[in-house]
mmCIF file of C-alpha atoms in Angstrom:
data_model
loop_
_atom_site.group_PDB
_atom_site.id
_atom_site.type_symbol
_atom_site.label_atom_id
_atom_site.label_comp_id
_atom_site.label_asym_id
_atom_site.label_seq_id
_atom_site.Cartn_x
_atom_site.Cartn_y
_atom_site.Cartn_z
ATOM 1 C CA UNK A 1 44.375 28.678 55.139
ATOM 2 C CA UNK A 2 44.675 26.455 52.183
ATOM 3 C CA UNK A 3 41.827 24.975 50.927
ATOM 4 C CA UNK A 4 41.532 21.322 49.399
ATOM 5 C CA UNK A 5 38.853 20.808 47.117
ATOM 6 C CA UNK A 6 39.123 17.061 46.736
ATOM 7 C CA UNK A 7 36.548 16.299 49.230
ATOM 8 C CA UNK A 8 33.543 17.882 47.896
ATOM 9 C CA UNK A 9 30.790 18.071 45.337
ATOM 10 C CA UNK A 10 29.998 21.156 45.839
ATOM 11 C CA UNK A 11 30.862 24.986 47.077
ATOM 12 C CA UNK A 12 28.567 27.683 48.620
ATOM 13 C CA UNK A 13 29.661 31.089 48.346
ATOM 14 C CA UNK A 14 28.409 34.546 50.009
ATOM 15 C CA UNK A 15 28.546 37.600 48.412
ATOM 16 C CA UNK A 16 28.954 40.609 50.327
ATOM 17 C CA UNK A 17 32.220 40.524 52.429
ATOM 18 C CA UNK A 18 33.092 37.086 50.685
ATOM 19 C CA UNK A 19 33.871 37.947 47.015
ATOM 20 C CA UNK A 20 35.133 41.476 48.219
ATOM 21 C CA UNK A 21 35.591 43.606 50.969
ATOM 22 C CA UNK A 22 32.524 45.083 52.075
ATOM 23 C CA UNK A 23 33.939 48.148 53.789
ATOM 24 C CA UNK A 24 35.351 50.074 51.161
ATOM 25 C CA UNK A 25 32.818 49.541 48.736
ATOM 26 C CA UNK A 26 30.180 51.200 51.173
ATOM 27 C CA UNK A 27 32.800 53.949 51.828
ATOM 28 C CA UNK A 28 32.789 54.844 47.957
ATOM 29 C CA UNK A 29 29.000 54.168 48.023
ATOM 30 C CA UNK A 30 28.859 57.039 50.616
ATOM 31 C CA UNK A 31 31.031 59.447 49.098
ATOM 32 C CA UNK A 32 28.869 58.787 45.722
ATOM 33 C CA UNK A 33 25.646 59.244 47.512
ATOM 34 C CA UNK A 34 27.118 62.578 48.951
ATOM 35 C CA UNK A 35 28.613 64.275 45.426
ATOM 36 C CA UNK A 36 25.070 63.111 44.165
ATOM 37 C CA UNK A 37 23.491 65.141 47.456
ATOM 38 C CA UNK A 38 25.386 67.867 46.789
ATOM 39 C CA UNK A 39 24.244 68.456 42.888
ATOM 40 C CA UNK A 40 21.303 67.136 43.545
ATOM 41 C CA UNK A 41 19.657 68.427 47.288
ATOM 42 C CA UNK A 42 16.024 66.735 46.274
ATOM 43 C CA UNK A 43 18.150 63.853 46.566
ATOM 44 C CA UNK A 44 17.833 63.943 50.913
ATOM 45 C CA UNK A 45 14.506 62.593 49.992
ATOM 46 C CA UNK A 46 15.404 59.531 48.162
ATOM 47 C CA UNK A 47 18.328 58.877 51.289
ATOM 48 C CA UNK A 48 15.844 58.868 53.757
ATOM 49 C CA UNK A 49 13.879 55.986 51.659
ATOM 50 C CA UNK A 50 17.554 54.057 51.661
ATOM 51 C CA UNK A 51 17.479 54.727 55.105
ATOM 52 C CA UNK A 52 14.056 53.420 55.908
ATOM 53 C CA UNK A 53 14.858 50.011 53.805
ATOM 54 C CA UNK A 54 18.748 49.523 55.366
ATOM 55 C CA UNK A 55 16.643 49.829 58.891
ATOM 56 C CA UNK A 56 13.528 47.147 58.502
ATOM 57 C CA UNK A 57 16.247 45.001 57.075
ATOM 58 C CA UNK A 58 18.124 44.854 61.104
ATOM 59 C CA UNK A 59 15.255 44.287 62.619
ATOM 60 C CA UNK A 60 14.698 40.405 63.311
ATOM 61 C CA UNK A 61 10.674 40.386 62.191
ATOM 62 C CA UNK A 62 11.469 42.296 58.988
ATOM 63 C CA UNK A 63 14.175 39.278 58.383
ATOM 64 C CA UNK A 64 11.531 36.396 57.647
ATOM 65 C CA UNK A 65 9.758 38.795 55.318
ATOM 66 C CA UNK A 66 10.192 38.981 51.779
ATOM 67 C CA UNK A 67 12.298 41.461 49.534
ATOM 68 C CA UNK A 68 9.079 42.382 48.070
ATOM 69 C CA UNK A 69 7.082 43.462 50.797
ATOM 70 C CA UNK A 70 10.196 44.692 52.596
ATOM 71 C CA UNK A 71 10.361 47.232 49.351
ATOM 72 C CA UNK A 72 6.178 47.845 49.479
ATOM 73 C CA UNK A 73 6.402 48.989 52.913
ATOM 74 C CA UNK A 74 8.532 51.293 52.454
ATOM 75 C CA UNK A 75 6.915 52.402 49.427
ATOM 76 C CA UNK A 76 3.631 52.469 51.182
ATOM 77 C CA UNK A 77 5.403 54.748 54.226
ATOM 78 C CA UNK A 78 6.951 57.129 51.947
ATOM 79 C CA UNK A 79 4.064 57.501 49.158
ATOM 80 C CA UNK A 80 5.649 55.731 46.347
ATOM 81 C CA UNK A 81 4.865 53.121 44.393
ATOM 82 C CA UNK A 82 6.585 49.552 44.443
ATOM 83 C CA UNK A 83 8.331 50.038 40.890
ATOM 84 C CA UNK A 84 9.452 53.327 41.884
ATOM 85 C CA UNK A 85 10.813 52.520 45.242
ATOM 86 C CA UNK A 86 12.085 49.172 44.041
ATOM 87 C CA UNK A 87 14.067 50.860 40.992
ATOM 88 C CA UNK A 88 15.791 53.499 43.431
ATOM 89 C CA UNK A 89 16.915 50.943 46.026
ATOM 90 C CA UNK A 90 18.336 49.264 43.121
ATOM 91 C CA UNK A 91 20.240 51.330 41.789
ATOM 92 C CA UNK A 92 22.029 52.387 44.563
ATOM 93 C CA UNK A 93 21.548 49.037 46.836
ATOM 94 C CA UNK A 94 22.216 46.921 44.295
ATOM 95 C CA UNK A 95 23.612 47.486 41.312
ATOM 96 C CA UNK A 96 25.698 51.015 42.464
ATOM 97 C CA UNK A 97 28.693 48.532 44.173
ATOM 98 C CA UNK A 98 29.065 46.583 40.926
ATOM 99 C CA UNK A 99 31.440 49.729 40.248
ATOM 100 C CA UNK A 100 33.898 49.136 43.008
ATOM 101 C CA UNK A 101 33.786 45.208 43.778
ATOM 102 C CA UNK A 102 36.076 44.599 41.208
ATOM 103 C CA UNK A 103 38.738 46.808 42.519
ATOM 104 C CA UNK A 104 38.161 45.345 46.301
ATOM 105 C CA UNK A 105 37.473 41.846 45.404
ATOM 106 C CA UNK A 106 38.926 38.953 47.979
ATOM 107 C CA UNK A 107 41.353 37.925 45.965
ATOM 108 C CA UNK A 108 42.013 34.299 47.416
ATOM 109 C CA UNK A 109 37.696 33.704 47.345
ATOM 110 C CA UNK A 110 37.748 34.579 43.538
ATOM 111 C CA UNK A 111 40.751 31.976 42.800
ATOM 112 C CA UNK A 112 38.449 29.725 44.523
ATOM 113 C CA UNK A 113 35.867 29.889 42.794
ATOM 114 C CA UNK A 114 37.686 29.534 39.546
ATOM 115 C CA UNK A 115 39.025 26.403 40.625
ATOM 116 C CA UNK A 116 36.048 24.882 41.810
ATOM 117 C CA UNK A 117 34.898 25.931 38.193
ATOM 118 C CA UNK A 118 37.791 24.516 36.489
ATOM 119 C CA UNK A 119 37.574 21.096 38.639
ATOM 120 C CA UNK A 120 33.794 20.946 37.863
ATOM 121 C CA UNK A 121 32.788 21.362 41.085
ATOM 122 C CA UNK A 122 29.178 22.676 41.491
ATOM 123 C CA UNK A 123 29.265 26.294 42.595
ATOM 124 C CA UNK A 124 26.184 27.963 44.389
ATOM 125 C CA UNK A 125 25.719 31.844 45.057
ATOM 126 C CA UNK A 126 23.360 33.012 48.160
ATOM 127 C CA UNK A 127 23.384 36.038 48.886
ATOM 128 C CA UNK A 128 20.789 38.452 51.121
ATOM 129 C CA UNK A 129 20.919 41.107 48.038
ATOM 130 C CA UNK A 130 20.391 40.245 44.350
ATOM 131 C CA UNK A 131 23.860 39.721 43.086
ATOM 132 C CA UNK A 132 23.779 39.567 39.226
ATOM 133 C CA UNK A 133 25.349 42.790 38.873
ATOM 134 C CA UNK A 134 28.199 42.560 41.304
ATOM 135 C CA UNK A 135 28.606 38.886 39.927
ATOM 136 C CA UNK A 136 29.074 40.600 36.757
ATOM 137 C CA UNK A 137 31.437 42.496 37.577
ATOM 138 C CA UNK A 138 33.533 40.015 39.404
ATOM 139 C CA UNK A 139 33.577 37.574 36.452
ATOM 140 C CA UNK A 140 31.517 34.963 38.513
ATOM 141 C CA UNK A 141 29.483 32.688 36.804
ATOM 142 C CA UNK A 142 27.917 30.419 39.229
ATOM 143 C CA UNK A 143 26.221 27.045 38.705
ATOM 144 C CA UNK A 144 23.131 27.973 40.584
ATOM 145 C CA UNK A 145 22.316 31.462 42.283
ATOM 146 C CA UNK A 146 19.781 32.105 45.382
ATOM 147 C CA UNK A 147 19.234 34.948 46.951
ATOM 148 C CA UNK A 148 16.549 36.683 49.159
ATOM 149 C CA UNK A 149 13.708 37.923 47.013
ATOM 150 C CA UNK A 150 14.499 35.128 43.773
ATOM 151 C CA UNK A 151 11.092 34.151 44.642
ATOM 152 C CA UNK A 152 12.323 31.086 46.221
ATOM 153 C CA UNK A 153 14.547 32.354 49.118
ATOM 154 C CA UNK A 154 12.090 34.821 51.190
ATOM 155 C CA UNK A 155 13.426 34.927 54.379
ATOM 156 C CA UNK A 156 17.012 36.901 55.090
ATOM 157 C CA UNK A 157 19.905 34.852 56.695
ATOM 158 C CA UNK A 158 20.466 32.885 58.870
ATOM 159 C CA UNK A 159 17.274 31.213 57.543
ATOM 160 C CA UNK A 160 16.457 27.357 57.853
ATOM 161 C CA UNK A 161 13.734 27.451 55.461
ATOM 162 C CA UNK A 162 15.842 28.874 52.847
ATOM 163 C CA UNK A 163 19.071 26.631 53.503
ATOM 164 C CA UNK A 164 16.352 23.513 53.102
ATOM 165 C CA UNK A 165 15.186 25.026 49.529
ATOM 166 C CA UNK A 166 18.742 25.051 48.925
ATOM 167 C CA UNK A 167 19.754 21.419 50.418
ATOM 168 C CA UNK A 168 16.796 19.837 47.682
ATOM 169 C CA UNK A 169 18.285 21.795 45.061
ATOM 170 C CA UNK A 170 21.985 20.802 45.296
ATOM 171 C CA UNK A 171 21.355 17.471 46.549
ATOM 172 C CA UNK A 172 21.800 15.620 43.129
ATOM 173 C CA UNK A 173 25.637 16.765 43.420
ATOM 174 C CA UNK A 174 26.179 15.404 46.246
ATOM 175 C CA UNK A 175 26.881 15.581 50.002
ATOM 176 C CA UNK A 176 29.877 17.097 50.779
ATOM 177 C CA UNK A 177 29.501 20.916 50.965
ATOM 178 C CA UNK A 178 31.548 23.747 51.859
ATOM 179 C CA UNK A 179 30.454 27.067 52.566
ATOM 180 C CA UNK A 180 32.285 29.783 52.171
ATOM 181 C CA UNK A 181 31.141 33.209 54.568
ATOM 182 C CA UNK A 182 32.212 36.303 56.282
ATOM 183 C CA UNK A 183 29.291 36.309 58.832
ATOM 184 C CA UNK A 184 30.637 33.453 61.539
ATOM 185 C CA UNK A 185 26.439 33.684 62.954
ATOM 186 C CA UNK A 186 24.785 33.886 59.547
ATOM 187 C CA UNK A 187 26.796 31.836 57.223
ATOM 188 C CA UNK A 188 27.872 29.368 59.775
ATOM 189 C CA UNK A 189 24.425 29.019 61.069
ATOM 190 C CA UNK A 190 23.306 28.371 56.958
ATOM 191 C CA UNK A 191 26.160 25.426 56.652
ATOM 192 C CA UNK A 192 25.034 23.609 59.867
ATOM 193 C CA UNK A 193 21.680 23.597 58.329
ATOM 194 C CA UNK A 194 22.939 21.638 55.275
ATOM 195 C CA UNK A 195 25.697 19.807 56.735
ATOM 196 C CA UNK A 196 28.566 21.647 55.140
ATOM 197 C CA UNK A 197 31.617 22.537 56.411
ATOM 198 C CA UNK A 198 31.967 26.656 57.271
ATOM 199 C CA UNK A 199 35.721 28.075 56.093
ATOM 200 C CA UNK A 200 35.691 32.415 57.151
ATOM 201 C CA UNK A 201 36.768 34.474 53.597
ATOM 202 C CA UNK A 202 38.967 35.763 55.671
ATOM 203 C CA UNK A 203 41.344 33.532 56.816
ATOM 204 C CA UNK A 204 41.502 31.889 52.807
ATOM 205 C CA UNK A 205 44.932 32.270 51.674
#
């Protein structure tokens, strides 16, 4: 699917499964986590942690919580503090795939985005995770960048609160939005809420 840009001000992107493919980066993630295990068996420890966070995050009350207290009740369950818990997550949550998004990046999404950049077109990041790092590594430079625990966005997608916070900020470019997703619920939901039109990474040629 080609995409026009013509008709809009301004271009939503997703992160995780839109700027690369999601699968093989948690593969690698896996293997790294299990070389790590296997020099480091203190390391089950820190796993089950990971594991506790990656499960609050499914369920549906945990969604329209922050990041923050997401991380202190895990830290609270497992006898950590919230700096502690908060660093480990992040290292392997989200800054760990910043070493493999590169290689597995969507090509077609990323030529996108550079064009929407090079036809000064406003370009918007929201992602569920914070994304600097992978961003980083993909070369994207957004205009504006929300994500779930920015201290604005506290609620996990699909969220109507969050797309509204959103809506007020990007309103001065204009009207005509697309968003660009992977999740046909979650991101599809989030561009009804703002009026945009939803385009699938995946069918972006």
């Amino acid at each position: 699917m080609k995409i026009s840009l013509d008709e809009y001000s301004t271009v939503i992107f997703d992160v995780d499964g839109t700027l690369y493919y999601i699968s093989p980066v948690k593969f690698l993630i896996g293997i790294d986590m299990i070389v790590y295990l296997i020099l480091h068996p203190s390391f089950i420890n820190d796993m089950r942690i990971i594991n506790e966070f990656r499960r609050i995050r499914k369920e549906n009350s945990w969604k329209r919580e922050s990041l923050q207290k997401q991380i202190q009740t895990v830290a609270r369950k497992h006898d950590l503090t919230y700096d502690s818990c908060y660093k480990l997550i992040s290292r392997w949550m989200f800054e760990r795939p910043s070493k493999y998004v590169y290689l597995f990046r969507n090509k077609a999404v990323t030529r996108l985005f550079h064009r929407c950049r090079e036809n000064g077109i406003n370009t918007v990041i929201y992602s569920d995770y914070p994304p600097m790092a992978k961003l980083d590594a993909l070369n994207i430079h957004p205009d504006i960048i929300f994500y779930h625990g920015d201290g604005r966005i506290n609620e996990m997608k699909p969220s109507a609160k969050a797309m509204e916070t959103i809506k007020k900020r990007i309103s001065p470019y204009g009207t005509a939005i697309l968003y660009i997703g992977d999740g046909d619920k979650t991101d599809n939901e989030g561009a009804v809420y703002v009026g945009a039109k939803y385009v699938n990474a995946h069918r972006i040629k």
